[in-house]
mmCIF file of C-alpha atoms in Angstrom:
data_model
loop_
_atom_site.group_PDB
_atom_site.id
_atom_site.type_symbol
_atom_site.label_atom_id
_atom_site.label_comp_id
_atom_site.label_asym_id
_atom_site.label_seq_id
_atom_site.Cartn_x
_atom_site.Cartn_y
_atom_site.Cartn_z
ATOM 1 C CA MET A 1 24.145 -11.707 15.892
ATOM 2 C CA ASN A 2 20.822 -13.395 15.618
ATOM 3 C CA ILE A 3 18.163 -11.923 13.349
ATOM 4 C CA VAL A 4 14.730 -12.657 13.162
ATOM 5 C CA ALA A 5 12.334 -11.432 10.353
ATOM 6 C CA ASP A 6 8.735 -11.926 8.543
ATOM 7 C CA GLU A 7 9.070 -14.334 6.095
ATOM 8 C CA ASN A 8 7.648 -11.927 3.595
ATOM 9 C CA ILE A 9 10.603 -9.504 3.611
ATOM 10 C CA PRO A 10 12.479 -10.209 0.632
ATOM 11 C CA ALA A 11 16.334 -10.059 -0.256
ATOM 12 C CA LEU A 12 16.976 -11.089 3.550
ATOM 13 C CA GLN A 13 19.921 -13.045 2.792
ATOM 14 C CA ALA A 14 21.321 -10.825 0.336
ATOM 15 C CA LEU A 15 21.111 -7.907 2.102
ATOM 16 C CA LEU A 16 21.951 -9.009 5.899
ATOM 17 C CA GLY A 17 23.481 -12.749 5.457
ATOM 18 C CA SER A 18 26.781 -11.166 6.212
ATOM 19 C CA LEU A 19 25.636 -9.612 9.428
ATOM 20 C CA GLY A 20 24.628 -12.534 11.220
ATOM 21 C CA THR A 21 21.852 -15.489 11.068
ATOM 22 C CA VAL A 22 18.801 -14.822 9.486
ATOM 23 C CA ARG A 23 15.906 -16.877 10.394
ATOM 24 C CA THR A 24 12.208 -16.540 9.119
ATOM 25 C CA LEU A 25 8.979 -16.649 10.808
ATOM 26 C CA PRO A 26 5.317 -16.003 9.893
ATOM 27 C CA GLY A 27 4.812 -12.521 11.159
ATOM 28 C CA ARG A 28 1.260 -12.910 12.331
ATOM 29 C CA SER A 29 2.055 -15.811 14.850
ATOM 30 C CA MET A 30 5.695 -14.511 16.205
ATOM 31 C CA THR A 31 5.384 -14.582 20.115
ATOM 32 C CA ALA A 32 8.135 -14.088 22.563
ATOM 33 C CA ALA A 33 9.340 -17.596 22.830
ATOM 34 C CA ASP A 34 10.668 -17.255 19.185
ATOM 35 C CA LEU A 35 12.738 -14.267 19.961
ATOM 36 C CA ALA A 36 14.586 -15.914 23.238
ATOM 37 C CA ASP A 37 17.952 -15.206 21.384
ATOM 38 C CA THR A 38 17.079 -12.615 18.954
ATOM 39 C CA ASP A 39 19.159 -9.508 18.616
ATOM 40 C CA VAL A 40 17.687 -8.398 15.619
ATOM 41 C CA LEU A 41 13.695 -8.006 14.704
ATOM 42 C CA LEU A 42 12.411 -7.268 11.526
ATOM 43 C CA VAL A 43 9.067 -7.336 10.765
ATOM 44 C CA ARG A 44 5.576 -6.239 8.341
ATOM 45 C CA SER A 45 2.608 -4.332 8.975
ATOM 46 C CA ILE A 46 0.747 -7.616 10.369
ATOM 47 C CA THR A 47 3.029 -8.241 13.850
ATOM 48 C CA ARG A 48 2.172 -6.670 16.865
ATOM 49 C CA VAL A 49 5.377 -5.297 18.729
ATOM 50 C CA ASP A 50 5.142 -4.200 22.022
ATOM 51 C CA ARG A 51 5.578 -5.536 25.938
ATOM 52 C CA ALA A 52 3.754 -8.660 25.150
ATOM 53 C CA LEU A 53 6.310 -9.762 22.102
ATOM 54 C CA LEU A 54 9.627 -8.164 23.470
ATOM 55 C CA GLU A 55 9.542 -8.252 27.026
ATOM 56 C CA GLY A 56 12.414 -10.853 28.582
ATOM 57 C CA THR A 57 13.766 -11.096 25.071
ATOM 58 C CA PRO A 58 17.877 -9.675 23.862
ATOM 59 C CA VAL A 59 15.903 -7.902 21.216
ATOM 60 C CA ARG A 60 17.905 -4.593 21.063
ATOM 61 C CA PHE A 61 16.801 -3.752 17.476
ATOM 62 C CA VAL A 62 13.551 -3.403 15.824
ATOM 63 C CA GLY A 63 12.317 -2.855 12.110
ATOM 64 C CA THR A 64 9.209 -2.757 10.021
ATOM 65 C CA ALA A 65 9.902 -2.741 6.243
ATOM 66 C CA THR A 66 6.399 -0.411 5.792
ATOM 67 C CA ILE A 67 5.692 2.863 6.325
ATOM 68 C CA GLY A 68 3.036 2.121 8.519
ATOM 69 C CA MET A 69 4.094 2.219 12.029
ATOM 70 C CA ASP A 70 0.415 1.882 14.004
ATOM 71 C CA HIS A 71 1.615 -1.839 15.042
ATOM 72 C CA VAL A 72 4.797 -0.640 16.625
ATOM 73 C CA ASP A 73 4.618 0.335 20.426
ATOM 74 C CA GLN A 74 7.323 3.030 20.051
ATOM 75 C CA ALA A 75 6.988 4.311 23.726
ATOM 76 C CA TYR A 76 8.005 0.534 24.806
ATOM 77 C CA LEU A 77 11.150 0.677 22.612
ATOM 78 C CA ARG A 78 11.922 4.254 23.867
ATOM 79 C CA GLU A 79 11.471 2.940 27.216
ATOM 80 C CA GLN A 80 13.409 -0.041 26.880
ATOM 81 C CA SER A 81 16.480 1.864 24.861
ATOM 82 C CA ILE A 82 15.566 -0.441 21.927
ATOM 83 C CA ALA A 83 16.398 1.265 18.520
ATOM 84 C CA PHE A 84 13.790 1.479 16.146
ATOM 85 C CA SER A 85 13.587 2.286 12.190
ATOM 86 C CA SER A 86 10.471 1.752 9.415
ATOM 87 C CA ALA A 87 10.640 2.342 5.827
ATOM 88 C CA PRO A 88 8.847 5.512 4.917
ATOM 89 C CA GLY A 89 8.122 5.855 1.123
ATOM 90 C CA CYS A 90 9.627 2.207 0.493
ATOM 91 C CA ASN A 91 6.257 1.150 -1.136
ATOM 92 C CA ALA A 92 4.514 4.237 -1.618
ATOM 93 C CA ASP A 93 4.981 4.199 -5.349
ATOM 94 C CA ALA A 94 3.578 0.845 -5.642
ATOM 95 C CA VAL A 95 0.362 1.762 -3.868
ATOM 96 C CA VAL A 96 0.315 5.179 -6.000
ATOM 97 C CA GLU A 97 0.562 2.841 -9.281
ATOM 98 C CA TYR A 98 -2.299 0.341 -7.584
ATOM 99 C CA VAL A 99 -4.439 2.817 -7.406
ATOM 100 C CA LEU A 100 -3.430 4.188 -11.097
ATOM 101 C CA THR A 101 -4.131 0.723 -12.280
ATOM 102 C CA VAL A 102 -7.556 0.424 -10.518
ATOM 103 C CA LEU A 103 -8.698 3.687 -11.575
ATOM 104 C CA TYR A 104 -7.991 3.425 -15.580
ATOM 105 C CA SER A 105 -9.763 -0.094 -15.250
ATOM 106 C CA LEU A 106 -13.130 1.603 -13.663
ATOM 107 C CA ALA A 107 -12.779 4.083 -16.331
ATOM 108 C CA ALA A 108 -12.059 1.547 -19.067
ATOM 109 C CA GLU A 109 -15.181 -0.721 -17.157
ATOM 110 C CA GLN A 110 -17.541 2.430 -16.253
ATOM 111 C CA GLY A 111 -17.328 4.473 -19.366
ATOM 112 C CA PHE A 112 -15.519 7.846 -18.171
ATOM 113 C CA VAL A 113 -12.578 9.834 -18.560
ATOM 114 C CA LEU A 114 -10.356 10.171 -15.331
ATOM 115 C CA ARG A 115 -9.603 13.780 -16.526
ATOM 116 C CA ASP A 116 -13.459 14.698 -16.149
ATOM 117 C CA LYS A 117 -13.471 13.651 -12.446
ATOM 118 C CA THR A 118 -12.483 15.348 -9.258
ATOM 119 C CA VAL A 119 -10.304 13.047 -7.317
ATOM 120 C CA GLY A 120 -10.120 13.438 -3.348
ATOM 121 C CA ILE A 121 -7.006 12.138 -1.446
ATOM 122 C CA ILE A 122 -7.968 11.710 2.375
ATOM 123 C CA GLY A 123 -4.373 11.476 3.981
ATOM 124 C CA VAL A 124 -1.473 13.254 1.959
ATOM 125 C CA GLY A 125 1.696 11.379 3.099
ATOM 126 C CA ASN A 126 4.052 9.202 1.832
ATOM 127 C CA VAL A 127 1.571 7.604 -0.551
ATOM 128 C CA GLY A 128 -0.699 10.456 -0.519
ATOM 129 C CA SER A 129 1.548 13.256 -1.652
ATOM 130 C CA ARG A 130 2.729 10.978 -4.360
ATOM 131 C CA LEU A 131 -0.486 10.298 -6.057
ATOM 132 C CA GLN A 132 -1.012 13.778 -5.540
ATOM 133 C CA ARG A 133 1.982 14.356 -8.099
ATOM 134 C CA ARG A 134 0.784 12.089 -10.783
ATOM 135 C CA LEU A 135 -2.623 13.119 -10.740
ATOM 136 C CA GLN A 136 -1.373 16.648 -11.142
ATOM 137 C CA ARG A 137 0.710 15.334 -13.697
ATOM 138 C CA LEU A 138 -2.153 14.068 -15.530
ATOM 139 C CA GLY A 139 -4.668 17.341 -15.356
ATOM 140 C CA ILE A 140 -6.695 15.886 -12.903
ATOM 141 C CA ASN A 141 -9.030 18.296 -10.337
ATOM 142 C CA LEU A 142 -7.719 17.315 -6.503
ATOM 143 C CA LEU A 143 -9.223 18.392 -3.487
ATOM 144 C CA LEU A 144 -6.748 17.214 -0.550
ATOM 145 C CA ASN A 145 -7.330 16.633 3.033
ATOM 146 C CA ASP A 146 -4.837 15.782 5.812
ATOM 147 C CA PRO A 147 -5.486 17.790 8.870
ATOM 148 C CA PRO A 148 -2.131 16.990 10.916
ATOM 149 C CA ARG A 149 -0.684 18.692 7.669
ATOM 150 C CA ALA A 150 -2.884 21.477 6.985
ATOM 151 C CA ALA A 151 -1.975 22.602 10.723
ATOM 152 C CA GLU A 152 1.420 22.995 9.190
ATOM 153 C CA GLY A 153 0.160 25.226 6.206
ATOM 154 C CA GLY A 154 1.897 25.784 3.124
ATOM 155 C CA GLU A 155 -0.799 23.526 1.036
ATOM 156 C CA SER A 156 -4.065 23.737 -0.043
ATOM 157 C CA PHE A 157 -6.525 21.515 1.892
ATOM 158 C CA VAL A 158 -10.288 21.212 2.457
ATOM 159 C CA SER A 159 -12.586 20.129 5.196
ATOM 160 C CA LEU A 160 -13.582 16.425 5.021
ATOM 161 C CA ASP A 161 -16.933 17.360 4.369
ATOM 162 C CA ARG A 162 -16.330 19.533 1.637
ATOM 163 C CA LEU A 163 -14.370 16.717 -0.010
ATOM 164 C CA LEU A 164 -16.868 14.174 0.622
ATOM 165 C CA ASP A 165 -19.832 16.601 -0.903
ATOM 166 C CA GLU A 166 -17.728 17.314 -3.914
ATOM 167 C CA ALA A 167 -14.839 14.580 -4.665
ATOM 168 C CA ASP A 168 -16.296 11.839 -7.512
ATOM 169 C CA ILE A 169 -13.806 9.427 -6.442
ATOM 170 C CA LEU A 170 -11.941 9.341 -2.858
ATOM 171 C CA CYS A 171 -8.494 7.757 -1.958
ATOM 172 C CA LEU A 172 -7.615 6.803 1.704
ATOM 173 C CA HIS A 173 -4.366 6.671 2.004
ATOM 174 C CA THR A 174 -4.094 7.442 6.419
ATOM 175 C CA PRO A 175 -2.338 5.921 8.850
ATOM 176 C CA LEU A 176 -4.303 3.991 11.814
ATOM 177 C CA VAL A 177 -4.187 6.560 14.630
ATOM 178 C CA THR A 178 -6.786 5.915 17.380
ATOM 179 C CA ALA A 179 -6.115 8.749 19.702
ATOM 180 C CA GLY A 180 -5.009 12.563 19.885
ATOM 181 C CA PRO A 181 -6.603 15.159 17.907
ATOM 182 C CA HIS A 182 -6.652 13.609 14.564
ATOM 183 C CA PRO A 183 -7.663 10.133 15.045
ATOM 184 C CA THR A 184 -8.263 8.066 11.957
ATOM 185 C CA GLN A 185 -10.435 5.118 13.096
ATOM 186 C CA HIS A 186 -13.626 4.939 11.301
ATOM 187 C CA LEU A 187 -12.847 8.506 9.810
ATOM 188 C CA LEU A 188 -15.609 7.608 7.544
ATOM 189 C CA GLY A 189 -18.466 6.218 9.710
ATOM 190 C CA ALA A 190 -22.371 5.978 8.487
ATOM 191 C CA ALA A 191 -22.893 10.233 8.774
ATOM 192 C CA GLN A 192 -19.758 10.497 6.322
ATOM 193 C CA LEU A 193 -20.265 7.965 3.986
ATOM 194 C CA LYS A 194 -24.396 9.111 3.576
ATOM 195 C CA ARG A 195 -22.689 12.921 2.360
ATOM 196 C CA LEU A 196 -21.099 10.842 -0.652
ATOM 197 C CA ARG A 197 -21.433 12.163 -3.776
ATOM 198 C CA ALA A 198 -24.002 10.057 -6.431
ATOM 199 C CA GLY A 199 -22.007 7.635 -8.251
ATOM 200 C CA ALA A 200 -18.652 7.980 -6.373
ATOM 201 C CA ILE A 201 -15.796 5.627 -5.792
ATOM 202 C CA VAL A 202 -14.506 5.022 -2.741
ATOM 203 C CA LEU A 203 -11.157 3.172 -2.997
ATOM 204 C CA ASN A 204 -9.062 2.447 0.852
ATOM 205 C CA ALA A 205 -5.565 1.659 0.371
ATOM 206 C CA GLY A 206 -4.419 2.945 3.681
ATOM 207 C CA ARG A 207 -6.209 1.338 6.798
ATOM 208 C CA GLY A 208 -8.823 -0.646 6.864
ATOM 209 C CA ALA A 209 -10.459 0.620 10.356
ATOM 210 C CA ALA A 210 -10.678 3.750 8.724
ATOM 211 C CA ILE A 211 -13.702 2.971 7.425
ATOM 212 C CA ASP A 212 -16.135 1.612 9.911
ATOM 213 C CA GLY A 213 -17.257 -1.537 8.262
ATOM 214 C CA ALA A 214 -20.389 -2.193 9.632
ATOM 215 C CA ALA A 215 -21.471 1.478 8.319
ATOM 216 C CA LEU A 216 -20.189 0.671 4.666
ATOM 217 C CA LEU A 217 -21.934 -2.485 4.876
ATOM 218 C CA GLN A 218 -25.378 -0.446 5.687
ATOM 219 C CA VAL A 219 -24.703 2.104 2.679
ATOM 220 C CA ALA A 220 -23.548 0.016 0.375
ATOM 221 C CA GLY A 221 -26.569 -1.860 1.113
ATOM 222 C CA GLN A 222 -28.837 1.669 0.110
ATOM 223 C CA ARG A 223 -26.406 3.017 -2.493
ATOM 224 C CA PRO A 224 -25.751 0.715 -5.550
ATOM 225 C CA ASP A 225 -24.839 3.714 -7.140
ATOM 226 C CA LEU A 226 -21.314 3.588 -5.214
ATOM 227 C CA THR A 227 -18.159 1.883 -6.387
ATOM 228 C CA LEU A 228 -16.167 0.241 -3.896
ATOM 229 C CA VAL A 229 -12.532 -0.721 -4.055
ATOM 230 C CA LEU A 230 -10.724 -1.869 -0.936
ATOM 231 C CA ASP A 231 -7.251 -3.150 -0.249
ATOM 232 C CA VAL A 232 -7.642 -3.168 3.490
ATOM 233 C CA TRP A 233 -10.377 -4.583 5.556
ATOM 234 C CA GLU A 234 -11.702 -3.559 9.100
ATOM 235 C CA ASN A 235 -10.616 -6.717 11.362
ATOM 236 C CA GLU A 236 -7.890 -8.135 8.833
ATOM 237 C CA PRO A 237 -7.392 -11.185 8.408
ATOM 238 C CA GLY A 238 -10.958 -11.705 8.998
ATOM 239 C CA ILE A 239 -13.183 -9.997 5.769
ATOM 240 C CA ASP A 240 -16.880 -9.620 6.221
ATOM 241 C CA THR A 241 -18.087 -11.921 3.708
ATOM 242 C CA ALA A 242 -21.344 -9.877 3.612
ATOM 243 C CA LEU A 243 -19.581 -6.826 2.343
ATOM 244 C CA ALA A 244 -17.372 -8.562 0.139
ATOM 245 C CA PRO A 245 -20.343 -8.734 -2.761
ATOM 246 C CA PHE A 246 -20.590 -4.890 -2.681
ATOM 247 C CA VAL A 247 -17.094 -4.296 -3.700
ATOM 248 C CA ARG A 248 -16.610 -4.071 -6.809
ATOM 249 C CA LEU A 249 -12.517 -4.906 -6.374
ATOM 250 C CA GLY A 250 -10.969 -6.326 -3.207
ATOM 251 C CA SER A 251 -7.751 -7.395 -2.435
ATOM 252 C CA PRO A 252 -5.359 -8.730 0.630
ATOM 253 C CA HIS A 253 -3.713 -5.749 1.588
ATOM 254 C CA ILE A 254 -1.274 -6.032 -1.474
ATOM 255 C CA ALA A 255 -1.327 -2.182 -3.030
ATOM 256 C CA GLY A 256 1.895 -2.003 -1.951
ATOM 257 C CA TYR A 257 3.355 -5.199 -3.109
ATOM 258 C CA SER A 258 5.813 -4.663 -5.628
ATOM 259 C CA LEU A 259 9.008 -6.424 -5.886
ATOM 260 C CA ASP A 260 10.847 -3.364 -6.040
ATOM 261 C CA GLY A 261 8.643 -1.914 -2.841
ATOM 262 C CA LYS A 262 9.355 -4.643 -0.921
ATOM 263 C CA ILE A 263 13.122 -4.941 -1.565
ATOM 264 C CA ARG A 264 13.243 -1.429 -1.376
ATOM 265 C CA GLY A 265 11.701 -1.673 2.394
ATOM 266 C CA THR A 266 14.697 -4.228 3.185
ATOM 267 C CA TYR A 267 17.530 -2.261 2.079
ATOM 268 C CA MET A 268 15.924 0.420 3.985
ATOM 269 C CA LEU A 269 16.440 -1.174 7.417
ATOM 270 C CA TYR A 270 20.107 -2.562 6.305
ATOM 271 C CA GLN A 271 21.049 0.888 6.172
ATOM 272 C CA ALA A 272 19.183 1.926 9.448
ATOM 273 C CA LEU A 273 21.127 -1.566 10.962
ATOM 274 C CA CYS A 274 24.159 -0.649 9.708
ATOM 275 C CA GLN A 275 24.336 2.875 11.101
ATOM 276 C CA HIS A 276 23.007 1.160 14.344
ATOM 277 C CA LEU A 277 25.947 -0.896 14.376
ATOM 278 C CA GLY A 278 28.656 1.517 13.307
ATOM 279 C CA LEU A 279 29.045 -0.588 9.930
ATOM 280 C CA PRO A 280 29.549 0.967 6.419
ATOM 281 C CA GLU A 281 26.795 0.016 3.784
ATOM 282 C CA ALA A 282 27.713 -2.671 1.012
ATOM 283 C CA ALA A 283 26.223 -1.963 -2.715
ATOM 284 C CA PRO A 284 23.699 0.178 -3.432
ATOM 285 C CA LEU A 285 20.228 -0.675 -3.846
ATOM 286 C CA GLN A 286 19.622 -1.030 -7.845
ATOM 287 C CA ASP A 287 22.415 -4.406 -7.431
ATOM 288 C CA TYR A 288 19.879 -5.686 -5.452
ATOM 289 C CA LEU A 289 16.895 -5.213 -7.602
ATOM 290 C CA PRO A 290 16.335 -8.053 -10.762
ATOM 291 C CA ALA A 291 15.807 -7.155 -13.736
ATOM 292 C CA ALA A 292 12.511 -6.880 -15.110
ATOM 293 C CA SER A 293 10.709 -9.831 -17.260
ATOM 294 C CA VAL A 294 9.309 -7.121 -19.512
ATOM 295 C CA PRO A 295 12.059 -4.199 -19.684
ATOM 296 C CA ARG A 296 10.592 -2.723 -23.124
ATOM 297 C CA VAL A 297 7.625 -2.165 -25.606
ATOM 298 C CA GLU A 298 7.302 -1.012 -28.717
ATOM 299 C CA ALA A 299 4.087 1.123 -28.980
ATOM 300 C CA GLY A 300 1.786 0.108 -31.866
ATOM 301 C CA PRO A 301 -1.123 1.717 -33.412
ATOM 302 C CA GLY A 302 -3.896 2.408 -30.828
ATOM 303 C CA LEU A 303 -1.753 1.727 -27.830
ATOM 304 C CA THR A 304 -3.671 2.886 -24.551
ATOM 305 C CA PRO A 305 -1.822 3.790 -21.015
ATOM 306 C CA LEU A 306 -4.308 0.724 -19.651
ATOM 307 C CA GLU A 307 -2.513 -1.904 -21.492
ATOM 308 C CA LEU A 308 0.892 -0.886 -20.251
ATOM 309 C CA MET A 309 -0.268 -1.036 -16.933
ATOM 310 C CA ARG A 310 -1.954 -4.471 -17.292
ATOM 311 C CA LEU A 311 1.367 -5.883 -18.609
ATOM 312 C CA LEU A 312 2.468 -5.147 -14.859
ATOM 313 C CA TYR A 313 -0.405 -5.532 -12.767
ATOM 314 C CA ASP A 314 -4.329 -6.837 -13.011
ATOM 315 C CA PRO A 315 -6.316 -5.842 -10.170
ATOM 316 C CA TYR A 316 -8.573 -8.180 -11.348
ATOM 317 C CA ARG A 317 -6.771 -11.299 -11.066
ATOM 318 C CA ASP A 318 -6.452 -10.084 -7.120
ATOM 319 C CA ASP A 319 -9.629 -9.784 -7.021
ATOM 320 C CA ARG A 320 -10.567 -13.227 -8.188
ATOM 321 C CA ALA A 321 -8.025 -15.210 -5.797
ATOM 322 C CA LEU A 322 -9.283 -13.044 -3.017
ATOM 323 C CA ARG A 323 -13.204 -13.865 -3.627
ATOM 324 C CA ALA A 324 -12.019 -17.569 -4.104
ATOM 325 C CA THR A 325 -11.046 -17.720 -0.671
ATOM 326 C CA LEU A 326 -14.449 -16.256 0.871
ATOM 327 C CA GLY A 327 -16.432 -19.912 0.499
ATOM 328 C CA LEU A 328 -13.969 -21.538 3.109
ATOM 329 C CA PRO A 329 -14.805 -21.830 6.605
ATOM 330 C CA GLN A 330 -14.627 -18.991 8.387
ATOM 331 C CA ALA A 331 -11.305 -20.507 10.502
ATOM 332 C CA GLN A 332 -9.615 -21.120 7.283
ATOM 333 C CA ARG A 333 -10.323 -17.631 5.526
ATOM 334 C CA GLY A 334 -7.789 -15.673 7.397
ATOM 335 C CA VAL A 335 -5.097 -18.895 6.976
ATOM 336 C CA ALA A 336 -5.939 -18.004 3.098
ATOM 337 C CA PHE A 337 -5.664 -14.211 3.250
ATOM 338 C CA ASP A 338 -2.220 -14.554 4.545
ATOM 339 C CA ARG A 339 -1.329 -17.021 2.127
ATOM 340 C CA LEU A 340 -2.506 -14.781 -0.968
ATOM 341 C CA ARG A 341 0.311 -12.086 0.674
ATOM 342 C CA LYS A 342 2.922 -14.528 1.181
ATOM 343 C CA GLU A 343 2.500 -16.392 -2.304
ATOM 344 C CA TYR A 344 1.945 -12.875 -4.095
ATOM 345 C CA PRO A 345 3.282 -13.090 -7.616
ATOM 346 C CA VAL A 346 6.044 -11.101 -8.893
ATOM 347 C CA ARG A 347 4.803 -7.399 -9.499
ATOM 348 C CA ARG A 348 7.242 -4.583 -10.572
ATOM 349 C CA GLU A 349 6.819 -0.647 -10.988
ATOM 350 C CA PHE A 350 5.741 1.557 -13.788
ATOM 351 C CA ASP A 351 9.638 2.690 -14.312
ATOM 352 C CA THR A 352 10.926 -0.865 -14.902
ATOM 353 C CA LEU A 353 9.408 -0.529 -18.308
ATOM 354 C CA THR A 354 10.281 1.333 -21.115
ATOM 355 C CA VAL A 355 7.958 2.464 -24.235
ATOM 356 C CA THR A 356 9.542 3.255 -27.723
ATOM 357 C CA GLY A 357 7.962 3.892 -31.083
ATOM 358 C CA ARG A 358 6.446 6.806 -32.456
ATOM 359 C CA LEU A 359 4.119 8.026 -29.999
ATOM 360 C CA ALA A 360 1.482 10.885 -30.272
ATOM 361 C CA PRO A 361 2.943 13.763 -28.046
ATOM 362 C CA ALA A 362 -0.303 13.480 -25.799
ATOM 363 C CA LEU A 363 -0.095 9.903 -25.411
ATOM 364 C CA ALA A 364 3.800 10.182 -24.597
ATOM 365 C CA GLU A 365 3.015 13.107 -22.281
ATOM 366 C CA GLU A 366 0.378 10.673 -20.311
ATOM 367 C CA LEU A 367 2.775 7.672 -20.065
ATOM 368 C CA VAL A 368 5.806 9.930 -18.557
ATOM 369 C CA ALA A 369 3.178 11.784 -16.396
ATOM 370 C CA LEU A 370 1.824 7.914 -14.996
ATOM 371 C CA GLY A 371 5.756 6.812 -14.303
ATOM 372 C CA PHE A 372 6.478 4.804 -17.150
ATOM 373 C CA ARG A 373 10.204 5.713 -19.539
ATOM 374 C CA VAL A 374 9.385 6.627 -22.838
ATOM 375 C CA GLU A 375 11.948 6.689 -25.635
ATOM 376 C CA LEU A 376 10.438 8.304 -28.865
ATOM 377 C CA SER A 377 11.677 7.498 -32.286
#
């Protein structure tokens, strides 16, 4: 069996090598010619999987190592009886921890207390619901907006207008939906952005096109009180260099790029492929996750949660790396954007770090709520 996979999917050989021959390619430039003798195609979010890519190829199984599926034409796959699997939730915790680290960093930078803010979550799916749970454990007031889930009942959701009027911090975690009763493309346009509270923080770690980039540029130029955090950008890998100076923290679509999340995504596709082929699964996921380089920290006087977060992830490093590419010629910026993703440094999740020592009860409770392991002495 011949397997073609995005070169940024980790642990391919370890997990899939026994099932067939694995060949890796750049995800953004895959063509039908690349798949001429391919049985299984594994992608990430940057590969558009549709008739143009698959017609005339022998591909019978497609997997995406991502939560989002808007890049896959599932109707075409069903029409051609091509099996499909995604990896819902694989990197959701990584995105949540990106958000938490950014918010704690901005709190330290701007001198506010996160518990004093109202956080609005737009899109309460795999990522948004996990962010909701952690923020609730931290005692933070939340406003939730998710029209499809609101229609199902069972949760307290508010209108988008109310959320925009009342939230101090907006976190967008929507998929990209271009049609139907609840589209998310340009969900935040000029009218919505103008409703933002004074001093609001807008963080988008969902899909770039959920915010109208032209409107955001216009409003940002008129509202220096706003703090913008963009991990995703409209028209990726192209970045609007006119918008970038108004963005406090920018990154190249890596919010979910923890090593744990990426390997978990590969493992979920491996499980789905084994089921498709009628094969038994091998070792559990934990066998494929490497030991953490910093597994334990003994708490000293004055330890703060942000210090522990920054041991694992530094959003300012990603911001500097992205900005260093913006002065390149336009034709080279997209290549540089993808290179930052391909060569992304190892990042581990909070639960790989155990904090030991004598901790004040409130601090220990906060660390557990954030997702760290705590052992009190």
